[in-house]
mmCIF file of C-alpha atoms in Angstrom:
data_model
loop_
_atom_site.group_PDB
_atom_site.id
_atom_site.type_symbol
_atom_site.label_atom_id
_atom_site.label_comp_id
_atom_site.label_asym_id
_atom_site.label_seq_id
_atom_site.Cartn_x
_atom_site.Cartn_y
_atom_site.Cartn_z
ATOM 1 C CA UNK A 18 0.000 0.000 0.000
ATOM 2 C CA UNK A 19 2.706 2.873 0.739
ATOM 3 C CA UNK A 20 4.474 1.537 -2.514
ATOM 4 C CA UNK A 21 1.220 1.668 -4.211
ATOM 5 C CA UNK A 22 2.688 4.007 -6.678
ATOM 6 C CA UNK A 23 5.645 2.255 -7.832
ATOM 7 C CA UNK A 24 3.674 -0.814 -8.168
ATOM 8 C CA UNK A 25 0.614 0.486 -10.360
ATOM 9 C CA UNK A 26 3.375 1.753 -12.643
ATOM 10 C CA UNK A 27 4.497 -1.331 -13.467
ATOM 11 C CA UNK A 28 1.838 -3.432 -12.867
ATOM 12 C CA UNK A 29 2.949 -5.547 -15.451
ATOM 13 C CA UNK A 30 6.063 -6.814 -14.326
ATOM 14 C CA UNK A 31 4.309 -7.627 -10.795
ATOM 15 C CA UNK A 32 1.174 -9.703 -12.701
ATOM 16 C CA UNK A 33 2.554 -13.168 -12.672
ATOM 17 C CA UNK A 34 4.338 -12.823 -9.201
ATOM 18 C CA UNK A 35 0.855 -11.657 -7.921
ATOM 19 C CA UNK A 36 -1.027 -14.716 -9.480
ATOM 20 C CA UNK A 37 1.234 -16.978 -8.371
ATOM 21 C CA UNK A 38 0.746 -15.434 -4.894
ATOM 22 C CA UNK A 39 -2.962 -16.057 -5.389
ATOM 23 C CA UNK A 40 -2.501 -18.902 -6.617
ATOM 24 C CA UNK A 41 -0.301 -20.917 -3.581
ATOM 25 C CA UNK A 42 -2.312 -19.111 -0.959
ATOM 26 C CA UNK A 43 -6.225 -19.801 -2.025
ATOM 27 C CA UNK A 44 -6.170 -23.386 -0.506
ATOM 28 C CA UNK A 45 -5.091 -21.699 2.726
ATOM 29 C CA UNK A 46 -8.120 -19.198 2.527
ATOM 30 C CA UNK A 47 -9.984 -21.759 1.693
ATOM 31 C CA UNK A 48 -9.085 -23.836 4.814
ATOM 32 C CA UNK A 49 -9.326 -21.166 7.281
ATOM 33 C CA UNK A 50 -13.171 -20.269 6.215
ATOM 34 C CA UNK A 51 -14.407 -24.082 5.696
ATOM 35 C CA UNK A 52 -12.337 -26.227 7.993
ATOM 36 C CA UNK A 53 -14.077 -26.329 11.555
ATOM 37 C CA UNK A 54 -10.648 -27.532 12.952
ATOM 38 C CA UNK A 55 -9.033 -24.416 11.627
ATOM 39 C CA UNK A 56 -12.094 -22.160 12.959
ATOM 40 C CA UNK A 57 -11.506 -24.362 16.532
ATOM 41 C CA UNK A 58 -7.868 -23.956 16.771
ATOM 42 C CA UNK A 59 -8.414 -19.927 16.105
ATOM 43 C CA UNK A 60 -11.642 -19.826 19.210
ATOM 44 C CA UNK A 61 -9.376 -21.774 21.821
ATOM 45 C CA UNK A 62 -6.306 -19.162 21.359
ATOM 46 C CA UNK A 63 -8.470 -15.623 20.772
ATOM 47 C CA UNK A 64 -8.093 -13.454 23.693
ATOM 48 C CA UNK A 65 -12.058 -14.561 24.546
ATOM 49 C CA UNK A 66 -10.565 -17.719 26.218
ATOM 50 C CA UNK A 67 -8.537 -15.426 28.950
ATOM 51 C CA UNK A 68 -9.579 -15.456 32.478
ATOM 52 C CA UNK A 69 -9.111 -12.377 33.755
ATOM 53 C CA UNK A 70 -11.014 -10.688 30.904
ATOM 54 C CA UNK A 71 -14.053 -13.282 31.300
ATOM 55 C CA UNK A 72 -13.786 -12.523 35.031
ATOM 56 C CA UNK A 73 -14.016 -8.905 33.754
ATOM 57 C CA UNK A 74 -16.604 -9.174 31.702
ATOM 58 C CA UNK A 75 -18.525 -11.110 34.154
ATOM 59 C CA UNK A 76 -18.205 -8.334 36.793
ATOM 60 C CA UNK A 77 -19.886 -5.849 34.531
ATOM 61 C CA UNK A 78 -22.916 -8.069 33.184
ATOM 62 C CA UNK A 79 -26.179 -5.882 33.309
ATOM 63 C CA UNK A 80 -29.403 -7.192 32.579
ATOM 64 C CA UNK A 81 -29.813 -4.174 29.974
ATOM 65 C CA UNK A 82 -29.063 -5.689 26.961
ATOM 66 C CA UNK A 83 -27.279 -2.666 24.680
ATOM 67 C CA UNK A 84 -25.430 -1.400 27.730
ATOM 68 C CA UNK A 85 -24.280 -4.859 28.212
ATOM 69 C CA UNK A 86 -23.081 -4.579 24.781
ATOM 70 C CA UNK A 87 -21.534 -1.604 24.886
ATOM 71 C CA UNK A 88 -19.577 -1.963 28.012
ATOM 72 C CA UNK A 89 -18.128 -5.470 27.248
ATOM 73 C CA UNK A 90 -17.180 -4.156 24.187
ATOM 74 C CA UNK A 91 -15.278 -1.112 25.853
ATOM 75 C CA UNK A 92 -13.996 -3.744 28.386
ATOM 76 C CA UNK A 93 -12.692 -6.311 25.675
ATOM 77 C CA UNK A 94 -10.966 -3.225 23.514
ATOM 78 C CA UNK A 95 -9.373 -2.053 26.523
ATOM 79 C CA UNK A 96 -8.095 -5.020 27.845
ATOM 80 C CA UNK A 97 -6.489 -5.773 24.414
ATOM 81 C CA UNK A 98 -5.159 -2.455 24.129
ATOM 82 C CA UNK A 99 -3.504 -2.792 27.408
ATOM 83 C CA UNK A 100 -2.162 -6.102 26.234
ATOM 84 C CA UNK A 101 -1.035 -5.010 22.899
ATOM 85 C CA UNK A 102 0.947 -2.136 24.961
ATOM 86 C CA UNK A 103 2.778 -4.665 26.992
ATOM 87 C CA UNK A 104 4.078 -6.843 23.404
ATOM 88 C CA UNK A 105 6.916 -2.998 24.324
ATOM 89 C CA UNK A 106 7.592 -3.285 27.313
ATOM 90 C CA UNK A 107 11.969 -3.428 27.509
ATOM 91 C CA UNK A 108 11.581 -5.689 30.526
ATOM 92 C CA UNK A 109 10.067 -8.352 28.246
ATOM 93 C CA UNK A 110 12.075 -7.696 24.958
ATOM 94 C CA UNK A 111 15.081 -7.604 26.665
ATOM 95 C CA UNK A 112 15.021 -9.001 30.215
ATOM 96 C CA UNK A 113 12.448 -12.347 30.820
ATOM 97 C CA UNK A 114 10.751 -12.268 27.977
ATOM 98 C CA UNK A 115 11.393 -16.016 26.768
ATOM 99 C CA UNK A 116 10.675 -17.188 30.430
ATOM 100 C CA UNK A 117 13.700 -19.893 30.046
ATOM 101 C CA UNK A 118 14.678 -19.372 33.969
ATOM 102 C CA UNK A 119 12.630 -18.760 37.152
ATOM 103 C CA UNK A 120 15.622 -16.226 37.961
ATOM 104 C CA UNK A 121 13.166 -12.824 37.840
ATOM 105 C CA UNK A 122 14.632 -10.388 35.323
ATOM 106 C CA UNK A 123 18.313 -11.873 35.276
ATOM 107 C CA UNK A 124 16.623 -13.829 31.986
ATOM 108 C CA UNK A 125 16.243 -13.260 28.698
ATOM 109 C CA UNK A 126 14.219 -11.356 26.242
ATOM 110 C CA UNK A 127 13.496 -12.270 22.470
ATOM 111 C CA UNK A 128 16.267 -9.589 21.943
ATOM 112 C CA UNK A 129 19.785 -9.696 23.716
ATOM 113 C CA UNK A 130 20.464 -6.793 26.409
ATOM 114 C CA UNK A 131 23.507 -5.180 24.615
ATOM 115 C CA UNK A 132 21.157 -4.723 21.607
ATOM 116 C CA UNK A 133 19.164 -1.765 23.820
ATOM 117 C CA UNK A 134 21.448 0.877 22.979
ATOM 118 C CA UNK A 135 21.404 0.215 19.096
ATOM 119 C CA UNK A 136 18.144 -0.570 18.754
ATOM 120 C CA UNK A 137 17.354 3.470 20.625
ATOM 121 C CA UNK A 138 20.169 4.240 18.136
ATOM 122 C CA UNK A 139 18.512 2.976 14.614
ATOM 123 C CA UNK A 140 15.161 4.340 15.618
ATOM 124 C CA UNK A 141 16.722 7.894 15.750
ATOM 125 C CA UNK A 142 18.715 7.569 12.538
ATOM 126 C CA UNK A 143 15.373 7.036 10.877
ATOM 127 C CA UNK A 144 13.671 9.699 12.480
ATOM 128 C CA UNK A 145 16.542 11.796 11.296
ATOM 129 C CA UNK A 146 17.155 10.631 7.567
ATOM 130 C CA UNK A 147 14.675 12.334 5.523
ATOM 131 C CA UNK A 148 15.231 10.236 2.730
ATOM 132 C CA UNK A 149 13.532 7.461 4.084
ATOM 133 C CA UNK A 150 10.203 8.907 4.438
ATOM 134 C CA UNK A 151 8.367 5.749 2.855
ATOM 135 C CA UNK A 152 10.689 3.149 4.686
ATOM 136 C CA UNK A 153 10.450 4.846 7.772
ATOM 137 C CA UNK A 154 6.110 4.180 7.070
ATOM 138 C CA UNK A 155 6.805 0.804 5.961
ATOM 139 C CA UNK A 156 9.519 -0.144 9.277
ATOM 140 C CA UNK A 157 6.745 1.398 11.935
ATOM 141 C CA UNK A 158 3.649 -0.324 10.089
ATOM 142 C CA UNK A 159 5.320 -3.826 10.079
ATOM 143 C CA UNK A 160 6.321 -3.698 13.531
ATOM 144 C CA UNK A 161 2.940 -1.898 14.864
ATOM 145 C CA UNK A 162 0.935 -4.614 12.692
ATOM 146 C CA UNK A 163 3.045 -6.984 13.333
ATOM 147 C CA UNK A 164 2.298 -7.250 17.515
ATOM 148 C CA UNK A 165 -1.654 -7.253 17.169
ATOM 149 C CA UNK A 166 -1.152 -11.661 16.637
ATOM 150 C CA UNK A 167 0.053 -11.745 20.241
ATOM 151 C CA UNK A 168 -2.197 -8.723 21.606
ATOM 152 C CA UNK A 169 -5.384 -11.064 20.555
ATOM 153 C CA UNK A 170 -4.296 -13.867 22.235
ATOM 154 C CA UNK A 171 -5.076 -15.381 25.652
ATOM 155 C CA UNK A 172 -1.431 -15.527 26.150
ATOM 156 C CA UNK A 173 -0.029 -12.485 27.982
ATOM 157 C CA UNK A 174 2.374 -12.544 25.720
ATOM 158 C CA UNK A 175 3.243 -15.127 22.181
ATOM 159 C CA UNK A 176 6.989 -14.150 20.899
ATOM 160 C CA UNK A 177 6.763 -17.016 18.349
ATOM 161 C CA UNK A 178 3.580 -15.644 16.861
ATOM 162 C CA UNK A 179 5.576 -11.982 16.631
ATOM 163 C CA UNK A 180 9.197 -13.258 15.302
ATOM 164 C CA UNK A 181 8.552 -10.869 12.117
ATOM 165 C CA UNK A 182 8.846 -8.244 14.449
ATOM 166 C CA UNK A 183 11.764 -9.128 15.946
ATOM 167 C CA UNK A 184 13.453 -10.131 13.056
ATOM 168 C CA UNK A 185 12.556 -5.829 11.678
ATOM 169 C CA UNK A 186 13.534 -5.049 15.140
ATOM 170 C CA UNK A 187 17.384 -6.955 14.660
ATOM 171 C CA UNK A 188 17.728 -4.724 11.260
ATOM 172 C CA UNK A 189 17.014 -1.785 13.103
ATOM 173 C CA UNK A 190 19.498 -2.485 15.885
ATOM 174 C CA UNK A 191 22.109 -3.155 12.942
ATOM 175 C CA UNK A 192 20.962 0.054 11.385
ATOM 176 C CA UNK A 193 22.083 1.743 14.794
ATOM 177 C CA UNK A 194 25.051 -0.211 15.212
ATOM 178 C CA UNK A 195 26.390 1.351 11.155
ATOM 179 C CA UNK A 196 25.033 4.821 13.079
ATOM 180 C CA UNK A 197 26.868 4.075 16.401
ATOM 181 C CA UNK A 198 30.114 3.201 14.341
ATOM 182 C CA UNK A 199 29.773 6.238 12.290
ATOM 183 C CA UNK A 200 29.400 8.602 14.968
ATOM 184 C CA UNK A 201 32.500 7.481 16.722
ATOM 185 C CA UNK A 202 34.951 6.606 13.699
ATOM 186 C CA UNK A 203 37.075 9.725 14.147
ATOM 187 C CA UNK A 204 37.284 9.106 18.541
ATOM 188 C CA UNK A 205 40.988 8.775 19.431
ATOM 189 C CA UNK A 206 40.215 5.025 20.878
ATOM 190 C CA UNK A 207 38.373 3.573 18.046
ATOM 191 C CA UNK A 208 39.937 0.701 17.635
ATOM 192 C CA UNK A 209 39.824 -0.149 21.256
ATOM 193 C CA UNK A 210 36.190 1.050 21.725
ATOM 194 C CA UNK A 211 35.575 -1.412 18.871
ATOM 195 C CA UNK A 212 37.258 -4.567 21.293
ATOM 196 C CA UNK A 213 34.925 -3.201 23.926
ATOM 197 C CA UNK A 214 32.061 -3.579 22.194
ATOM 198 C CA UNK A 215 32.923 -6.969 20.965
ATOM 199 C CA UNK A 216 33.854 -8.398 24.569
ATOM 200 C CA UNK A 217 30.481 -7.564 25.428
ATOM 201 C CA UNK A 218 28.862 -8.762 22.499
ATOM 202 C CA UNK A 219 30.465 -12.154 23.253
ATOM 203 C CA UNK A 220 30.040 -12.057 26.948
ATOM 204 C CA UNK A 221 26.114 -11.751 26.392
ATOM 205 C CA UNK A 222 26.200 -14.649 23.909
ATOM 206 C CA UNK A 223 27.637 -16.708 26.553
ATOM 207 C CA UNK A 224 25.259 -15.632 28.887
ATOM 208 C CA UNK A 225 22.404 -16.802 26.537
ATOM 209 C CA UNK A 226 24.208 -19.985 25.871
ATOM 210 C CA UNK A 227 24.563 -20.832 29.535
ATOM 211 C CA UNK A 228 20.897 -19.658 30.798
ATOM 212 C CA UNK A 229 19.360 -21.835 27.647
ATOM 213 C CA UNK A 230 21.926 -24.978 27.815
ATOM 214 C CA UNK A 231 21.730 -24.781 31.783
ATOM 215 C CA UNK A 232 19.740 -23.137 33.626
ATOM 216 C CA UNK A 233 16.471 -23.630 31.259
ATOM 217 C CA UNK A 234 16.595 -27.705 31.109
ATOM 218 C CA UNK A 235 17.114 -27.231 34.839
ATOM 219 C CA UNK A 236 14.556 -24.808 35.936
ATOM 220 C CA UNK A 237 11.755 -25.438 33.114
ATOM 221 C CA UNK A 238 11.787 -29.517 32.003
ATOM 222 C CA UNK A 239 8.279 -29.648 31.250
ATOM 223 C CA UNK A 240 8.827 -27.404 28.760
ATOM 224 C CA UNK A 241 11.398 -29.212 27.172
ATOM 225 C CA UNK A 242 8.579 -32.046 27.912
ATOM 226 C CA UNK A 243 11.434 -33.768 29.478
ATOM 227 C CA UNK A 244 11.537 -37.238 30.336
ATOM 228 C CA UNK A 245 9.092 -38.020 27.182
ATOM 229 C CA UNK A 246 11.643 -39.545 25.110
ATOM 230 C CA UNK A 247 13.355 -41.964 28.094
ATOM 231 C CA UNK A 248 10.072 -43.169 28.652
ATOM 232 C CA UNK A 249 9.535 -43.779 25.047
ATOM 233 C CA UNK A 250 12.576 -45.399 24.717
ATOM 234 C CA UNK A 251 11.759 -47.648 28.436
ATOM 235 C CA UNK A 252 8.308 -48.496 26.907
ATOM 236 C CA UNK A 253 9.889 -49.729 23.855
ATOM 237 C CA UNK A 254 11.857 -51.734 26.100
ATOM 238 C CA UNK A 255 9.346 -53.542 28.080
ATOM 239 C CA UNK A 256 6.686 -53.992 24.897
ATOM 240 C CA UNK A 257 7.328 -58.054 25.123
ATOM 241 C CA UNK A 258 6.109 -58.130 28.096
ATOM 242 C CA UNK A 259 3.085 -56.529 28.091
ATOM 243 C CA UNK A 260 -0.169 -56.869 26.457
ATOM 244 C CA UNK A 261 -1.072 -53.084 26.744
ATOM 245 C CA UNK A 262 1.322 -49.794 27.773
ATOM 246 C CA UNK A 263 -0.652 -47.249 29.049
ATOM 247 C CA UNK A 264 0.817 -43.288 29.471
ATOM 248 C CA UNK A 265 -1.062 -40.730 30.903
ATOM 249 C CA UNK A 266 0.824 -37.574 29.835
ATOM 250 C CA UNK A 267 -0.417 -34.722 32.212
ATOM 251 C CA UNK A 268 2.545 -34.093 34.355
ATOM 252 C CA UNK A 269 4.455 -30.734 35.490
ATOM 253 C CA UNK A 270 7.035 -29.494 38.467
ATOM 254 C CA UNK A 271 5.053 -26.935 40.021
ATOM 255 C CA UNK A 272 1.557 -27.470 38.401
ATOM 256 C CA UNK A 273 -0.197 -29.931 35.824
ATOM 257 C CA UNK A 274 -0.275 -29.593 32.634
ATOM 258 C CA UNK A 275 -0.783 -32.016 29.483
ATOM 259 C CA UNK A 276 1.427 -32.859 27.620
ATOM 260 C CA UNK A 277 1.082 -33.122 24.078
ATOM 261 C CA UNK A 278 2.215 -35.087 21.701
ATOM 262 C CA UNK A 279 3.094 -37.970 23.842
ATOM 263 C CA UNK A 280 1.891 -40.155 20.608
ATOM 264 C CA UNK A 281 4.504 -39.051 18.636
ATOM 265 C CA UNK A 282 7.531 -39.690 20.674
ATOM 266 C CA UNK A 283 6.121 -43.403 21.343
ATOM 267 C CA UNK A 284 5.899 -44.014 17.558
ATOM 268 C CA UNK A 285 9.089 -41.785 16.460
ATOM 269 C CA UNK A 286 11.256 -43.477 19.249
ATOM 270 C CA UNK A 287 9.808 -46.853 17.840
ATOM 271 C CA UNK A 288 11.081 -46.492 14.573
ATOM 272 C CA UNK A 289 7.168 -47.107 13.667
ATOM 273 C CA UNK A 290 6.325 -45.835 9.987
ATOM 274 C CA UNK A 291 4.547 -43.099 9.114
ATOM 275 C CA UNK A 292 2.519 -45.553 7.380
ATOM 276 C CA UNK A 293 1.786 -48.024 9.716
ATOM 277 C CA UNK A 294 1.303 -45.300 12.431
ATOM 278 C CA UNK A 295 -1.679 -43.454 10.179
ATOM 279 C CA UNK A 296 -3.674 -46.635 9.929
ATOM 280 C CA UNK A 297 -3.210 -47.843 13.319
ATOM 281 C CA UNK A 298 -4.068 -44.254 14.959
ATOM 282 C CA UNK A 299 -7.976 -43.500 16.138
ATOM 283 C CA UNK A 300 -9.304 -41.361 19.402
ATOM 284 C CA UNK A 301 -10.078 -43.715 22.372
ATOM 285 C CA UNK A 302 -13.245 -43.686 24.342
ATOM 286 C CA UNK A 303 -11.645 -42.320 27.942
ATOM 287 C CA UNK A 304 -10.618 -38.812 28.347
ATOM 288 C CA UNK A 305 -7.870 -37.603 26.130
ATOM 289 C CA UNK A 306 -7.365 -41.326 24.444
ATOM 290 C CA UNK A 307 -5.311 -41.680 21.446
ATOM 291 C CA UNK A 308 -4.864 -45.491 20.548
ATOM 292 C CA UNK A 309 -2.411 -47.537 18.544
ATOM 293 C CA UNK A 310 -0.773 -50.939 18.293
ATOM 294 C CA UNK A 311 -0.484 -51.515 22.191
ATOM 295 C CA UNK A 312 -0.621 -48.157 23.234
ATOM 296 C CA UNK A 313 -2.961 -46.093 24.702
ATOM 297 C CA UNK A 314 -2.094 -42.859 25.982
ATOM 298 C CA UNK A 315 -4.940 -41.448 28.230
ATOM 299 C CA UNK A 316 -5.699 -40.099 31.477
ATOM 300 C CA UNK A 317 -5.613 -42.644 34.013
ATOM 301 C CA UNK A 318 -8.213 -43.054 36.717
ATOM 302 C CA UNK A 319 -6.350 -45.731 39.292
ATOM 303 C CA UNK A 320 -9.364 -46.561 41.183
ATOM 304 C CA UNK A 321 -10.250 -48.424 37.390
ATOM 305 C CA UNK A 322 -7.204 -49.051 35.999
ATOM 306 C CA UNK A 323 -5.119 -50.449 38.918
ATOM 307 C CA UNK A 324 -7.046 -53.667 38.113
ATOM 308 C CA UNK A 325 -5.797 -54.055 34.305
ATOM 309 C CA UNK A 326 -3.921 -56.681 33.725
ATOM 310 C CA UNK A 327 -0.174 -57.810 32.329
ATOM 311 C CA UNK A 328 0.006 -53.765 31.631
ATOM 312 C CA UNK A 329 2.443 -51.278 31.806
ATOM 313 C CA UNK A 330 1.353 -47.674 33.161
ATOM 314 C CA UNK A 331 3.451 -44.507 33.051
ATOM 315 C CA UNK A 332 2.112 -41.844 35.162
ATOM 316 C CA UNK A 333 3.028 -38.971 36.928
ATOM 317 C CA UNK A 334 2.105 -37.849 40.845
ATOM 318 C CA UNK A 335 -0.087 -35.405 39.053
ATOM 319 C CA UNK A 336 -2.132 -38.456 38.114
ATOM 320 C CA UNK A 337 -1.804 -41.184 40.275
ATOM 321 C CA UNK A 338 -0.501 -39.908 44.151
ATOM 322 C CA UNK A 339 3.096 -42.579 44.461
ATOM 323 C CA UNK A 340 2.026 -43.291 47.804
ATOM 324 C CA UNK A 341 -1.323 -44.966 46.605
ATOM 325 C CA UNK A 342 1.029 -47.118 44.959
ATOM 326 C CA UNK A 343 2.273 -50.336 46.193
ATOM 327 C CA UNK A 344 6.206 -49.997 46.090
ATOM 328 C CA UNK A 345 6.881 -53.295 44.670
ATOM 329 C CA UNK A 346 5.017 -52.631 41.756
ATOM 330 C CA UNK A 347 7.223 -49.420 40.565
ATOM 331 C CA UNK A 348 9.733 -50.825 38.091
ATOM 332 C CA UNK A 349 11.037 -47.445 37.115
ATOM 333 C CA UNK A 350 11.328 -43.701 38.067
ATOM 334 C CA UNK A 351 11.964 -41.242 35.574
ATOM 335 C CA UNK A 352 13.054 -37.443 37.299
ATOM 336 C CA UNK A 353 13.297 -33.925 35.541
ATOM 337 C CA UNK A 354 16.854 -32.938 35.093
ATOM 338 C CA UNK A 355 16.748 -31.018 38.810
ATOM 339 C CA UNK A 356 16.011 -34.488 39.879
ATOM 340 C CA UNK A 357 12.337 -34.481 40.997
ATOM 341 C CA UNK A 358 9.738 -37.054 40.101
ATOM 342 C CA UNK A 359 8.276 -36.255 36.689
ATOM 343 C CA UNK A 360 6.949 -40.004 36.049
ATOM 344 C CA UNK A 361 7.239 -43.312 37.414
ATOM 345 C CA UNK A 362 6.018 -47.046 35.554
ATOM 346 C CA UNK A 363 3.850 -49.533 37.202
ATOM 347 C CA UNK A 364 3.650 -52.830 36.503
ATOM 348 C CA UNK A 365 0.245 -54.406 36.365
#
């Protein structure tokens, strides 16, 4: 739209790029207004499904239908306003953002720290250079659009539905690293200036490396959904002597969650084919069942199912307290990496 202009002029040129755009993205359109499960998948992430906005709106029901209206539609707008506000706030872009560590704001953002200065940097060269006046429309208009996906969800805040913006936010912060350079090319101490700034470029890499490659698989295994594949693997293991495996997959350090996906690592750490796994695959009758060849991963209600037979269960304290369990049955305990109990197998 701002390079309208250019475009009409040459219309031409653009046609067959523009039909072959058409062309590759009309089964996607087409999807997203037929499909239910596309329509489903867009309802259980819109900002509707947040609970503090639905205790909100509940708060300000009146039994006057078009004030009703009106105020939970000034309530909702609000609410994502405020939201869409916080997708800017430095403490999250540059501090705990990517909540990898429970460590407070020692964390880090989708942007590293020493990037603040440059970033402050290429947004005033910009401002400055008047020969940029349609870039400098284009730059604020993908990075303003750009935030509304994770503004409209239920998440506080979604940096992998936003990564366009970060990746226009990296070119700015190179933009003010050519300004910062520029600026400073004629200081007496260039040179060493320059070894300063590169000493702390590479200290904050290492920083990243060692708060994702330690501190995150410590502090956060459940979102690695860590011990998943050494329980595949122990499953795998025991399948000749069982007639049925059962996993229940909602586990969690501080509090349950489900995992998803258990399915897959079962059959990818089987080595079972894509082929095989399709046919054999089908939705159970208990709660969150998926089925196939011996497996069943579900929840587990032990009342029932601590009277199956020749089976192997995988379940977490979440699911199944370990002191309802009688010791002798537990044949394995799998721990997150800080060493707490993430699941343990039973043998039935």
């Amino acid at each position: 739209f701002i390079y309208r202009n250019q475009f009409s002029a040459k219309i031409r040129r653009y046609l067959l790029p523009i039909l072959l755009f058409v062309a590759l993205i009309a089964p996607l359109i087409f999807m997203i207004f037929t499909n239910p499960g596309v329509r489903y998948r867009s309802q259980t992430v819109f900002i509707s499904q947040d609970v503090a906005l639905g205790s909100q709106l509940e708060l300000g029901k009146s039994n006057n239908p078009l004030a009703n209206f009106l105020l939970q539609g000034n309530v909702t707008i609000g609410y994502i306003f405020d939201r869409y506000l916080r997708q800017f706030d430095p403490i999250y872009l540059f501090a705990n953002g990517l909540d990898l560590t429970n460590q407070g704001l020692m964390g880090l953002g989708p942007l590293l720290l020493v990037q603040l200065p440059f970033l402050i940097l290429g947004i005033i060269f910009l401002i400055k250079n008047e020969n940029l006046h349609k870039g400098k429309k284009f730059i604020a208009a993908w990075v303003l659009m750009g935030m509304l996906p994770s503004a409209l969800t239920f998440e506080s805040h979604s940096p992998h539905r936003v990564s366009m913006v970060f990746t226009m936010l990296n070119i700015i912060s190179a933009i003010g690293l050519y300004y910062f350079l520029r600026l400073v090319r004629t200081f007496r101490y260039y040179f060493y200036l320059l070894g300063v700034l590169f000493v702390v470029l590479v200290l904050n890499f290492i920083y990243f490396f060692h708060i994702y490659f330690i501190n995150y698989p410590f502090e956060k295994s459940e979102h690695l959904q860590y011990p998943f594949k050494q329980i595949a693997e122990f499953a795998w293991s025991e399948y000749p002597n069982f007639d049925s495996i059962v996993f229940d997959s909602q586990f969690g350090e501080i509090a349950p969650q489900i995992g998803v996906g258990a399915h897959y690592y079962l059959a990818f750490y089987g080595h079972v084919s894509p082929e095989k796994f399709q046919r054999e695959y089908r939705i159970g009758n208990k709660p969150r069942e998926i089925i196939f060849d011996k497996f069943s991963v579900r929840q587990v209600y032990w009342p029932e199912d601590r009277n199956l037979k020749n089976t192997l269960v995988v379940v977490s304290p979440w699911s199944v307290p370990i002191d309802e369990v009688d010791n002798n049955l537990i044949i394995k305990r799998f721990n997150f990496y800080n060493g707490n109990l993430a699941f343990y197998a039973i043998k039935l």
